[in-house]
N, CA, C and O atoms as a Tinker XYZ file with bonds, in Angstrom:
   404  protein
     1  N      7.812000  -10.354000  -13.409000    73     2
     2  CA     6.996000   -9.849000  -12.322000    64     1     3
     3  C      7.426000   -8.441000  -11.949000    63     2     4     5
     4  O      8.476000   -7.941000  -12.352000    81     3
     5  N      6.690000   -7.925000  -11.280000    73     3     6
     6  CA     6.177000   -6.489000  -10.940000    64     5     7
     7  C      6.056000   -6.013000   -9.608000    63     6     8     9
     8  O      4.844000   -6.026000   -9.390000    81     7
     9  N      6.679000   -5.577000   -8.540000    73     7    10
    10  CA     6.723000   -4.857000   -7.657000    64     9    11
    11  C      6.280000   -4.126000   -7.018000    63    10    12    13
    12  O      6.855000   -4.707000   -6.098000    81    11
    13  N      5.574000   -3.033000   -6.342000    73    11    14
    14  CA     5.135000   -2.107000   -5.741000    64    13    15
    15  C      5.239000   -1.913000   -4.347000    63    14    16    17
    16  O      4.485000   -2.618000   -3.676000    81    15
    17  N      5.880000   -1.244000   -3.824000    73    15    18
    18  CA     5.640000   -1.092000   -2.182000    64    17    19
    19  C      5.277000    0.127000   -1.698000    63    18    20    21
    20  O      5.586000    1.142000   -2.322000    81    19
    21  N      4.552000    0.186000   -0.485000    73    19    22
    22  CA     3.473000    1.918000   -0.132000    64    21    23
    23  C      4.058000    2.008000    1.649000    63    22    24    25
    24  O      3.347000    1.630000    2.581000    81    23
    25  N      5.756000    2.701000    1.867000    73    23    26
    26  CA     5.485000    2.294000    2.930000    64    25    27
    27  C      5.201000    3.725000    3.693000    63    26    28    29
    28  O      5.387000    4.890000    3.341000    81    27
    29  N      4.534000    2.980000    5.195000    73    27    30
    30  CA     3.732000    4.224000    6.126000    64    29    31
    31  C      4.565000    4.121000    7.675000    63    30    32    33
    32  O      4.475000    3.165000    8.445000    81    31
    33  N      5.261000    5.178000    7.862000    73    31    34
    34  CA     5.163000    5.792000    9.128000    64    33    35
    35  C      4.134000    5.839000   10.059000    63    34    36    37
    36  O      3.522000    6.907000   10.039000    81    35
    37  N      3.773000    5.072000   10.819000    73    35    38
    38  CA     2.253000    5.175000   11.809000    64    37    39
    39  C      2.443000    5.563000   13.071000    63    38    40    41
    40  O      3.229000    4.787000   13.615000    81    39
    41  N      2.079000    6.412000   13.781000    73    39    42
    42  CA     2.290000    7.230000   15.053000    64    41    43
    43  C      2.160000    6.580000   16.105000    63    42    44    45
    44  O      1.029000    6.342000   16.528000    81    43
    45  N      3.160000    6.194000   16.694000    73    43    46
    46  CA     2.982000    4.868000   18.033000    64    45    47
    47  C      1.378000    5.227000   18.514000    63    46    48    49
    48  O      0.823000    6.308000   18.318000    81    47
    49  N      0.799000    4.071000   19.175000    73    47    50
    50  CA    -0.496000    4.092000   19.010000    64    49    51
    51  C     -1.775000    4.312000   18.576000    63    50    52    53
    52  O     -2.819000    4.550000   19.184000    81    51
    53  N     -1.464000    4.170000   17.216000    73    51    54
    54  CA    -2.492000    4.500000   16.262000    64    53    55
    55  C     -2.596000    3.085000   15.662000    63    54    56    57
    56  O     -3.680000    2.557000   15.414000    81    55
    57  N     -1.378000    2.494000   15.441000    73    55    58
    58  CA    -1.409000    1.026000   14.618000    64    57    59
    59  C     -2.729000    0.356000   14.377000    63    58    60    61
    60  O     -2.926000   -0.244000   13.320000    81    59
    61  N     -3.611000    0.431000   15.285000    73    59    62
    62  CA    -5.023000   -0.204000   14.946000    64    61    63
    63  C     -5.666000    0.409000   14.207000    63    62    64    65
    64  O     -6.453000   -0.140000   13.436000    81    63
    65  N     -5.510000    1.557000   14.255000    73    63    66
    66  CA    -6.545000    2.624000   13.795000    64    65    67
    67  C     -5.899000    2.164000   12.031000    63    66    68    69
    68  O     -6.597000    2.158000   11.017000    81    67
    69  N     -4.773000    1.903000   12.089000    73    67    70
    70  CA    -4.409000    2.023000   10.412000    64    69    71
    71  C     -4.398000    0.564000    9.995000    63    70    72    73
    72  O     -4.148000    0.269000    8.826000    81    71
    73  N     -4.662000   -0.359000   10.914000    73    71    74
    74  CA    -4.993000   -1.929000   10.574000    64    73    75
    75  C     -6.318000   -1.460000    9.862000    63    74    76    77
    76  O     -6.626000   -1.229000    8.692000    81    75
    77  N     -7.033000   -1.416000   11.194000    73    75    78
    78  CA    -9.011000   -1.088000   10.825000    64    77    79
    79  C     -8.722000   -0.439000    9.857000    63    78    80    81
    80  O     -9.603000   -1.029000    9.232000    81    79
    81  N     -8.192000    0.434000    8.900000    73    79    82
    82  CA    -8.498000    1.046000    7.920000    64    81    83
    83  C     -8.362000    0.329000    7.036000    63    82    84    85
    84  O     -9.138000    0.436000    6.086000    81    83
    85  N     -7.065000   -0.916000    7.017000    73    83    86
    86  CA    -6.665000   -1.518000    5.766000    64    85    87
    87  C     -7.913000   -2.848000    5.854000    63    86    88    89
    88  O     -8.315000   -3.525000    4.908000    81    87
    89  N     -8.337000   -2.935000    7.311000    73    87    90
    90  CA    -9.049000   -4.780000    6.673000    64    89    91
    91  C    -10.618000   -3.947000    6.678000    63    90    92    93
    92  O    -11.519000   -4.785000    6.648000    81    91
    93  N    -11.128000   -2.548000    6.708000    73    91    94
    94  CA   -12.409000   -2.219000    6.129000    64    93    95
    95  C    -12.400000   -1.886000    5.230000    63    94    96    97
    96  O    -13.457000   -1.985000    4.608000    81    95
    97  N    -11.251000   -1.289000    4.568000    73    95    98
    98  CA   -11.833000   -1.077000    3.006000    64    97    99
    99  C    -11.867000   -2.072000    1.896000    63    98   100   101
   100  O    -11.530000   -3.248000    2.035000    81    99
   101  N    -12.363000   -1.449000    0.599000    73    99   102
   102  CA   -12.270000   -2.361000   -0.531000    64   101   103
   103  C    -11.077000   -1.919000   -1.685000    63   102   104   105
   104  O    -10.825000   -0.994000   -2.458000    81   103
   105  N    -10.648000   -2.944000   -1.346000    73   103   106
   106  CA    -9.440000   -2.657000   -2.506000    64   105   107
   107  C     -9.244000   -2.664000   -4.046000    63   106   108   109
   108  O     -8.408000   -2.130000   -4.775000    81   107
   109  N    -10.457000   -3.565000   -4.306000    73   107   110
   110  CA   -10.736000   -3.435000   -6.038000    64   109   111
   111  C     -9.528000   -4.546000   -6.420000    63   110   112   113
   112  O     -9.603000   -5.093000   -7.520000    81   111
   113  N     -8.675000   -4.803000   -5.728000    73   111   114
   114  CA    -7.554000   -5.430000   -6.662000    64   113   115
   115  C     -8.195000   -6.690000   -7.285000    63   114   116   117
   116  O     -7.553000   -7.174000   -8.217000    81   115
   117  N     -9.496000   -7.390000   -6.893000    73   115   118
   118  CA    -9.442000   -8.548000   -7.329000    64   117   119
   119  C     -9.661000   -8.792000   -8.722000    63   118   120   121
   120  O     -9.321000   -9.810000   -9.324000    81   119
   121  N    -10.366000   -7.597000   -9.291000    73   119   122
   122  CA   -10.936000   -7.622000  -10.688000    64   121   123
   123  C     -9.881000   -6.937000  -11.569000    63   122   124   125
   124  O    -10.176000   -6.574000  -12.707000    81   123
   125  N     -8.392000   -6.717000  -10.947000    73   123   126
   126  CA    -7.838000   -5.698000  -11.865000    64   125   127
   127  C     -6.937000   -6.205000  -12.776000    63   126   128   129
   128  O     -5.822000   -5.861000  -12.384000    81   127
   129  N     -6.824000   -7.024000  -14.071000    73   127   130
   130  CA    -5.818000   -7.555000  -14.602000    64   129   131
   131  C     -4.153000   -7.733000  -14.368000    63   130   132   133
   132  O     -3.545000   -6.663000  -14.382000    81   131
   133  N     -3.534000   -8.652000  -14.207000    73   131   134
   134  CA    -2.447000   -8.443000  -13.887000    64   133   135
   135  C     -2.046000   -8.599000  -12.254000    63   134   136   137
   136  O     -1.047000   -9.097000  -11.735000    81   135
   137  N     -2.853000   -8.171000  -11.852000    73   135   138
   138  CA    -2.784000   -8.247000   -9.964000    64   137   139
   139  C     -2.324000   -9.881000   -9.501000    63   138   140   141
   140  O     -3.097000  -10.818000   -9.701000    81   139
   141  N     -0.997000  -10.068000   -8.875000    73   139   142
   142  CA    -1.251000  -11.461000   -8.375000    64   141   143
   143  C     -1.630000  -11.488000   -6.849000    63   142   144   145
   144  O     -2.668000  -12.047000   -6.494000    81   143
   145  N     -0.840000  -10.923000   -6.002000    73   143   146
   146  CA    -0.871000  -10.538000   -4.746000    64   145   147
   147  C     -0.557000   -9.290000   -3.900000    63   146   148   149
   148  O      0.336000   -8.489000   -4.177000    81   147
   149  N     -1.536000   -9.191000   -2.643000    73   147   150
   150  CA    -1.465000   -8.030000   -1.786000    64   149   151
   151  C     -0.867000   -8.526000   -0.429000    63   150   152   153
   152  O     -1.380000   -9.491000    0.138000    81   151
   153  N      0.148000   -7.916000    0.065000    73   151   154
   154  CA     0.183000   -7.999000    1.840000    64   153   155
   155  C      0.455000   -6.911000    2.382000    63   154   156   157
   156  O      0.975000   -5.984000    1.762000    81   155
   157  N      0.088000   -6.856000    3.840000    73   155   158
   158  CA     0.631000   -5.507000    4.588000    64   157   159
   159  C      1.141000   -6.356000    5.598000    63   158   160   161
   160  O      0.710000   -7.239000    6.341000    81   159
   161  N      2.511000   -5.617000    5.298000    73   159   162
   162  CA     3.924000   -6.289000    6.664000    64   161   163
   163  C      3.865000   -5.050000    7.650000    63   162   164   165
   164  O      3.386000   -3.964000    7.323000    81   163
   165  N      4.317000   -5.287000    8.693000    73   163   166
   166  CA     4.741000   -4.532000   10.264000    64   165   167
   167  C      5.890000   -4.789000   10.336000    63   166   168   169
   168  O      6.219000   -5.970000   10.444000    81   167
   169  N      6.665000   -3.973000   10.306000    73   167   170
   170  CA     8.319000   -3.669000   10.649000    64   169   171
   171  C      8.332000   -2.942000   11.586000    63   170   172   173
   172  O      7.484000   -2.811000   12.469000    81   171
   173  N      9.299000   -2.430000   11.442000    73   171   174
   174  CA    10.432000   -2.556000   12.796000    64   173   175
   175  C     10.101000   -1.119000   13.916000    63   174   176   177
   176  O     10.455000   -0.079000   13.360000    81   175
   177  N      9.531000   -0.891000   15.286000    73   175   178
   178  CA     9.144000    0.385000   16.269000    64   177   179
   179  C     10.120000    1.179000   16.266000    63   178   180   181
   180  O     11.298000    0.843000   16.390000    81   179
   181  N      9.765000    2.129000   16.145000    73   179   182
   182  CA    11.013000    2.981000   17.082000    64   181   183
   183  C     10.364000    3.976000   18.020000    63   182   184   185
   184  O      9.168000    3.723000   17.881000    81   183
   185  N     10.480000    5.090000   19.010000    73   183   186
   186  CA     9.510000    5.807000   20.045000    64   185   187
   187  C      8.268000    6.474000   19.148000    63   186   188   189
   188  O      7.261000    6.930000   19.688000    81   187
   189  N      8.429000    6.469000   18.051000    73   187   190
   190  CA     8.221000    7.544000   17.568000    64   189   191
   191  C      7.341000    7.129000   16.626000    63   190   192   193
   192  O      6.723000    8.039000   16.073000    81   191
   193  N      7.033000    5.688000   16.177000    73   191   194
   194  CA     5.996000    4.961000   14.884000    64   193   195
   195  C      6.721000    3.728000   14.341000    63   194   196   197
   196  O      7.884000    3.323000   14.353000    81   195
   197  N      5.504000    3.283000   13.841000    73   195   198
   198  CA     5.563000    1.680000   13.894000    64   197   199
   199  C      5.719000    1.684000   12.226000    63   198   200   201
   200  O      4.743000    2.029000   11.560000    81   199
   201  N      6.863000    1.327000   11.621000    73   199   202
   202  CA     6.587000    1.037000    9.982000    64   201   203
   203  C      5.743000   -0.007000    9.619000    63   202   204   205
   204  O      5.569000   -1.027000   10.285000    81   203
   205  N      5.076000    0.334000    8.258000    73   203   206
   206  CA     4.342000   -0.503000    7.503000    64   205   207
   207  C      4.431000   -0.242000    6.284000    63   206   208   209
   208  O      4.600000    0.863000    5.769000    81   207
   209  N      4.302000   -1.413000    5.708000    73   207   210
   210  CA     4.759000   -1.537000    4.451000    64   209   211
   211  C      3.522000   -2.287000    3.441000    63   210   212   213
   212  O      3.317000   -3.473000    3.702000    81   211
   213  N      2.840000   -1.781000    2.512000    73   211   214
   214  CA     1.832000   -2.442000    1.656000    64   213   215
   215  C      2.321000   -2.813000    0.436000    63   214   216   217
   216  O      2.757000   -1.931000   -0.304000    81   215
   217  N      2.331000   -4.343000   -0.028000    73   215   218
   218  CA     2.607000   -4.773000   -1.181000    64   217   219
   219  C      2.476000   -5.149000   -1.835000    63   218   220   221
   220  O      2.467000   -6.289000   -1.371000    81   219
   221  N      2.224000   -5.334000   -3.350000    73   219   222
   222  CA     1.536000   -5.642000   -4.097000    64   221   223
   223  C      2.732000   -6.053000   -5.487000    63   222   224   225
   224  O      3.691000   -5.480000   -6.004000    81   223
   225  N      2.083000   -7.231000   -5.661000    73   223   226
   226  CA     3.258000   -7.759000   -6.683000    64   225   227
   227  C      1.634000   -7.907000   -8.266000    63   226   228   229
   228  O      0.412000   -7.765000   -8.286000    81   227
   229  N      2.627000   -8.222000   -9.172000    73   227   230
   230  CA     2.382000   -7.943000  -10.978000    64   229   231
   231  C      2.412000   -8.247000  -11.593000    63   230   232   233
   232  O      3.579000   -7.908000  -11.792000    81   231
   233  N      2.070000   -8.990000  -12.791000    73   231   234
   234  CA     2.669000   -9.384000  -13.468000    64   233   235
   235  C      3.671000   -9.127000  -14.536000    63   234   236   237
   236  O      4.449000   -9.940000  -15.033000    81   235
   237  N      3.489000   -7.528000  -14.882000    73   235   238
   238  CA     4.692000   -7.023000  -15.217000    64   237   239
   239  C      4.093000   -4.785000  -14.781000    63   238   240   241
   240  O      3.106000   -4.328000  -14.206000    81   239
   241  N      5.292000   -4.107000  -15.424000    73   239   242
   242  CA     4.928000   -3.128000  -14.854000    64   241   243
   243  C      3.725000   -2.128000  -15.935000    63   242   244   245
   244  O      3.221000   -1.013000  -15.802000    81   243
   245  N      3.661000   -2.854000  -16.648000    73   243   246
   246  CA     2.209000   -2.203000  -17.709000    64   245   247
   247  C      1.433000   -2.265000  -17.115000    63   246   248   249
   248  O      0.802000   -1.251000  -16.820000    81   247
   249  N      1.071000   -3.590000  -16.608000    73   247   250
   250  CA    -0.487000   -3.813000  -16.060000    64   249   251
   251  C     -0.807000   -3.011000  -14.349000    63   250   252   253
   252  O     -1.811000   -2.828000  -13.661000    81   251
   253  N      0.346000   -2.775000  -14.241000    73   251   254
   254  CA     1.057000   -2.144000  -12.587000    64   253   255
   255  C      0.497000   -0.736000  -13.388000    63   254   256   257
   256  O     -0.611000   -0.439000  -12.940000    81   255
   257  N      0.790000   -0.141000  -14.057000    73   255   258
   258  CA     0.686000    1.294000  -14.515000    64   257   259
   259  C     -0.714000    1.479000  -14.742000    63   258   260   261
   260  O     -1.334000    2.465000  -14.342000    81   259
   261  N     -1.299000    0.363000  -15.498000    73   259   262
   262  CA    -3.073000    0.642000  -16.105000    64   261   263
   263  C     -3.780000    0.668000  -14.730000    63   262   264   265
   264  O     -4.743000    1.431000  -14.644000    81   263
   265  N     -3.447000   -0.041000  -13.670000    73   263   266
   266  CA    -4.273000    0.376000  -12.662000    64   265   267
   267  C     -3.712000    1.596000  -11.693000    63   266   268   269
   268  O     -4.530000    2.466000  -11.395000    81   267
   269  N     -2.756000    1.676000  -11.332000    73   267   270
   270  CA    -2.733000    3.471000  -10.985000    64   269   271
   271  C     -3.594000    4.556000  -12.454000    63   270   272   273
   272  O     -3.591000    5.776000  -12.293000    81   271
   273  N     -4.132000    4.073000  -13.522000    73   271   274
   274  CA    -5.186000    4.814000  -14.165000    64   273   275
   275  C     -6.650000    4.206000  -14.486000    63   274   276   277
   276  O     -7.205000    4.291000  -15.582000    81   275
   277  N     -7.146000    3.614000  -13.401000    73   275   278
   278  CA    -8.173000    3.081000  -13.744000    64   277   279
   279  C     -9.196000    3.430000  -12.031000    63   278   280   281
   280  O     -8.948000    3.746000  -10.867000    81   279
   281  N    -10.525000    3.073000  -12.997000    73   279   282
   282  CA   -11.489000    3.652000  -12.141000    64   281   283
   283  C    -11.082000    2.681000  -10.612000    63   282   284   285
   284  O    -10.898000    3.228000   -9.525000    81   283
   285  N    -11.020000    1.505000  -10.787000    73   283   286
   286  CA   -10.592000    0.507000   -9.481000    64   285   287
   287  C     -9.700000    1.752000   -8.311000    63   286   288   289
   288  O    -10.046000    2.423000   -7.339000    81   287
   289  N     -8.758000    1.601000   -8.885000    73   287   290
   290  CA    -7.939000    2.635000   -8.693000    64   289   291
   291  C     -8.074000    3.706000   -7.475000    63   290   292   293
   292  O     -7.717000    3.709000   -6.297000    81   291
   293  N     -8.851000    4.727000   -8.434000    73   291   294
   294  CA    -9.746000    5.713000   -7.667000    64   293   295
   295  C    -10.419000    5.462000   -6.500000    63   294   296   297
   296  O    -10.233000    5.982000   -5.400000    81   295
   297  N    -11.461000    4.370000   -6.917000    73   295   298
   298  CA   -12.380000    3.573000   -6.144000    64   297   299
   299  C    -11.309000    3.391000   -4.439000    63   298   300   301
   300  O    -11.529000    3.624000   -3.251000    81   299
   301  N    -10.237000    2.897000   -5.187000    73   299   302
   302  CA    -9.441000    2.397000   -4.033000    64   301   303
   303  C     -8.869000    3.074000   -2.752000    63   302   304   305
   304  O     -8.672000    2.574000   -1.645000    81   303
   305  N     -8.594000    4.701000   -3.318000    73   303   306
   306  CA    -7.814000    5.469000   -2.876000    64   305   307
   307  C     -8.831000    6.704000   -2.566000    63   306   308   309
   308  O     -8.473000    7.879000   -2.641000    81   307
   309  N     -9.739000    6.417000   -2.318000    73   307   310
   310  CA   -10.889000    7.367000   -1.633000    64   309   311
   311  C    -10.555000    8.409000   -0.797000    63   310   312   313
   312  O    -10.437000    9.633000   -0.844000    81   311
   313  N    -10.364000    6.870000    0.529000    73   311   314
   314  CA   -10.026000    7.498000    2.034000    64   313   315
   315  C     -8.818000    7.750000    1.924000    63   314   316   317
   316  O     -8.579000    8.797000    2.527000    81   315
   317  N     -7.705000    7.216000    1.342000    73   315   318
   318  CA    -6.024000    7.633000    1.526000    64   317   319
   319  C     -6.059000    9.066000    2.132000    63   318   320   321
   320  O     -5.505000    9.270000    3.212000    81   319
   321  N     -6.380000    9.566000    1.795000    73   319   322
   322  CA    -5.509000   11.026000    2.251000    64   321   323
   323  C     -5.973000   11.295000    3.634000    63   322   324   325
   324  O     -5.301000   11.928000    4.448000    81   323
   325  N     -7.128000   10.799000    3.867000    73   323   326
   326  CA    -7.841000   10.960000    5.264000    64   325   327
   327  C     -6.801000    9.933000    6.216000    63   326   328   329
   328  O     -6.280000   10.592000    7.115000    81   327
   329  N     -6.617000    9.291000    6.218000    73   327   330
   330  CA    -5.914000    8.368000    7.282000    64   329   331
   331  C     -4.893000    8.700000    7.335000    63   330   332   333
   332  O     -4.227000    8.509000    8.352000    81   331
   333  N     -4.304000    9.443000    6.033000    73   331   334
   334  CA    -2.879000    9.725000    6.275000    64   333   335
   335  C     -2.245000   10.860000    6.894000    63   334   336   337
   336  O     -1.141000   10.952000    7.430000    81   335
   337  N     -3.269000   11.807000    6.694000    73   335   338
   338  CA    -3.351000   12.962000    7.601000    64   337   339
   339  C     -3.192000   12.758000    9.096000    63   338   340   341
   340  O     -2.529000   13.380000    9.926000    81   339
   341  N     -3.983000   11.720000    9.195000    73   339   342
   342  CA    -4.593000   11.876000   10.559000    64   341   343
   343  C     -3.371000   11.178000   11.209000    63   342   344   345
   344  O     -3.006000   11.865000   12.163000    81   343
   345  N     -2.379000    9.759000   11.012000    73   343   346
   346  CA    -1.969000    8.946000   12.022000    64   345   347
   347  C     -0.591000    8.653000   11.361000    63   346   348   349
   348  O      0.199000    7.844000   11.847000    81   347
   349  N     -0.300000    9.504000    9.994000    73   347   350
   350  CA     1.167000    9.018000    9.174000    64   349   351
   351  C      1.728000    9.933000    9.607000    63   350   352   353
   352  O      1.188000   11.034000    9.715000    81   351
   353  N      2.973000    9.683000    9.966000    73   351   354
   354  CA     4.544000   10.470000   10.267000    64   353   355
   355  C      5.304000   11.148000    8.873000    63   354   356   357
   356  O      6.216000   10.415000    8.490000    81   355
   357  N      5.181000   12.013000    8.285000    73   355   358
   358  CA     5.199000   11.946000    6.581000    64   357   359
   359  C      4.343000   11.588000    5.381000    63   358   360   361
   360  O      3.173000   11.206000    5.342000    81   359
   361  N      5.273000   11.822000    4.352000    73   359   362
   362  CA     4.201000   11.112000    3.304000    64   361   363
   363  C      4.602000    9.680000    3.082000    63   362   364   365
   364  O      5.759000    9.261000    3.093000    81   363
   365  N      3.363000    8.886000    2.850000    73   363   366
   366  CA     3.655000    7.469000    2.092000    64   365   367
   367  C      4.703000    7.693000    1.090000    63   366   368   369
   368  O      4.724000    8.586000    0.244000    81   367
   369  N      5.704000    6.629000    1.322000    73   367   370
   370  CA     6.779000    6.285000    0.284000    64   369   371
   371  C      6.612000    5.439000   -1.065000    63   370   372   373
   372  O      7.170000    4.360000   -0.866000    81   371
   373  N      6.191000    5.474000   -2.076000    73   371   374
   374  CA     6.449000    4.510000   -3.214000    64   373   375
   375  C      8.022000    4.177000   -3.318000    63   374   376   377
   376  O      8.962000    4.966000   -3.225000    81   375
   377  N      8.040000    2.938000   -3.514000    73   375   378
   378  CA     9.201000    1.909000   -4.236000    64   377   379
   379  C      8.312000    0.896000   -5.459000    63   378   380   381
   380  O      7.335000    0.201000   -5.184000    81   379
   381  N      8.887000    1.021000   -6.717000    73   379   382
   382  CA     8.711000    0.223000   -7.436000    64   381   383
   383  C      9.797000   -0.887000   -7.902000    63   382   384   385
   384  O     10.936000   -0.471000   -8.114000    81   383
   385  N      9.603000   -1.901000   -8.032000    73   383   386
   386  CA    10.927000   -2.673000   -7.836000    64   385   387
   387  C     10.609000   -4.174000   -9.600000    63   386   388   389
   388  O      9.568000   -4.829000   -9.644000    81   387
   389  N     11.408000   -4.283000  -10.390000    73   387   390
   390  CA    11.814000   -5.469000  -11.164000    64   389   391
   391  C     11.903000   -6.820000  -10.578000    63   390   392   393
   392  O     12.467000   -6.883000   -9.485000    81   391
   393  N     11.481000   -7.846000  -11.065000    73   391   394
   394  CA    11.937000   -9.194000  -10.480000    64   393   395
   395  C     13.313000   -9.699000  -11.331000    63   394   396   397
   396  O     13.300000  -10.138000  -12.481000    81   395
   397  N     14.543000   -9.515000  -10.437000    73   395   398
   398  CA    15.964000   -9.937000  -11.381000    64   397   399
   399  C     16.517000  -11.075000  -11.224000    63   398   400   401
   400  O     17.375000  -11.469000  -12.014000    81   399
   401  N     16.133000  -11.761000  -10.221000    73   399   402
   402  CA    16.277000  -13.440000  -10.064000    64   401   403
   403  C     15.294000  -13.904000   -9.572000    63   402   404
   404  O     15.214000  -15.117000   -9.378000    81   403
């Protein structure tokens, strides 16, 4: 298995604004080979923004790679830059991570 995490800095009181973004769009993952599961976790406040973390597990990291190049993909990542502008503290972080036990 296969890994991926997208995490976001969100500007204390915006948190909805970046929920509503994640449960209106379309994510494409369902048709994308390899995809097993998606979640978005809420961690931990501080004065200053609320972490979030988007995750997506794989079945290994090939099929993880063919869709960062596939039209789904694209499809997926439309609005990204718009929301992130607007309510992220930084840039989104990638972590890609191995399953070792």
């Amino acid at each position: 298995m296969y890994f991926a995490t997208v995490s976001f800095r969100i500007a204390r009181g915006h948190e909805q604004t970046f929920l509503n973004h994640w449960r209106s769009r379309t994510s494409y993952l369902g048709e994308v080979p390899g995809f097993i599961r998606f979640c978005l976790l809420q961690g931990q406040q501080t004065e200053e923004y609320t972490l979030f973390v988007a995750h997506t597990e794989w079945e290994n990291k090939e099929l993880f790679e063919a869709w960062t190049r596939s039209e789904a993909f694209r499809k997926a990542h439309v609005d990204a830059t718009k929301i992130a502008c607007e309510i992220c503290l930084g840039l989104p972080k990638l972590e890609l991570f191995d399953l070792v036990l």
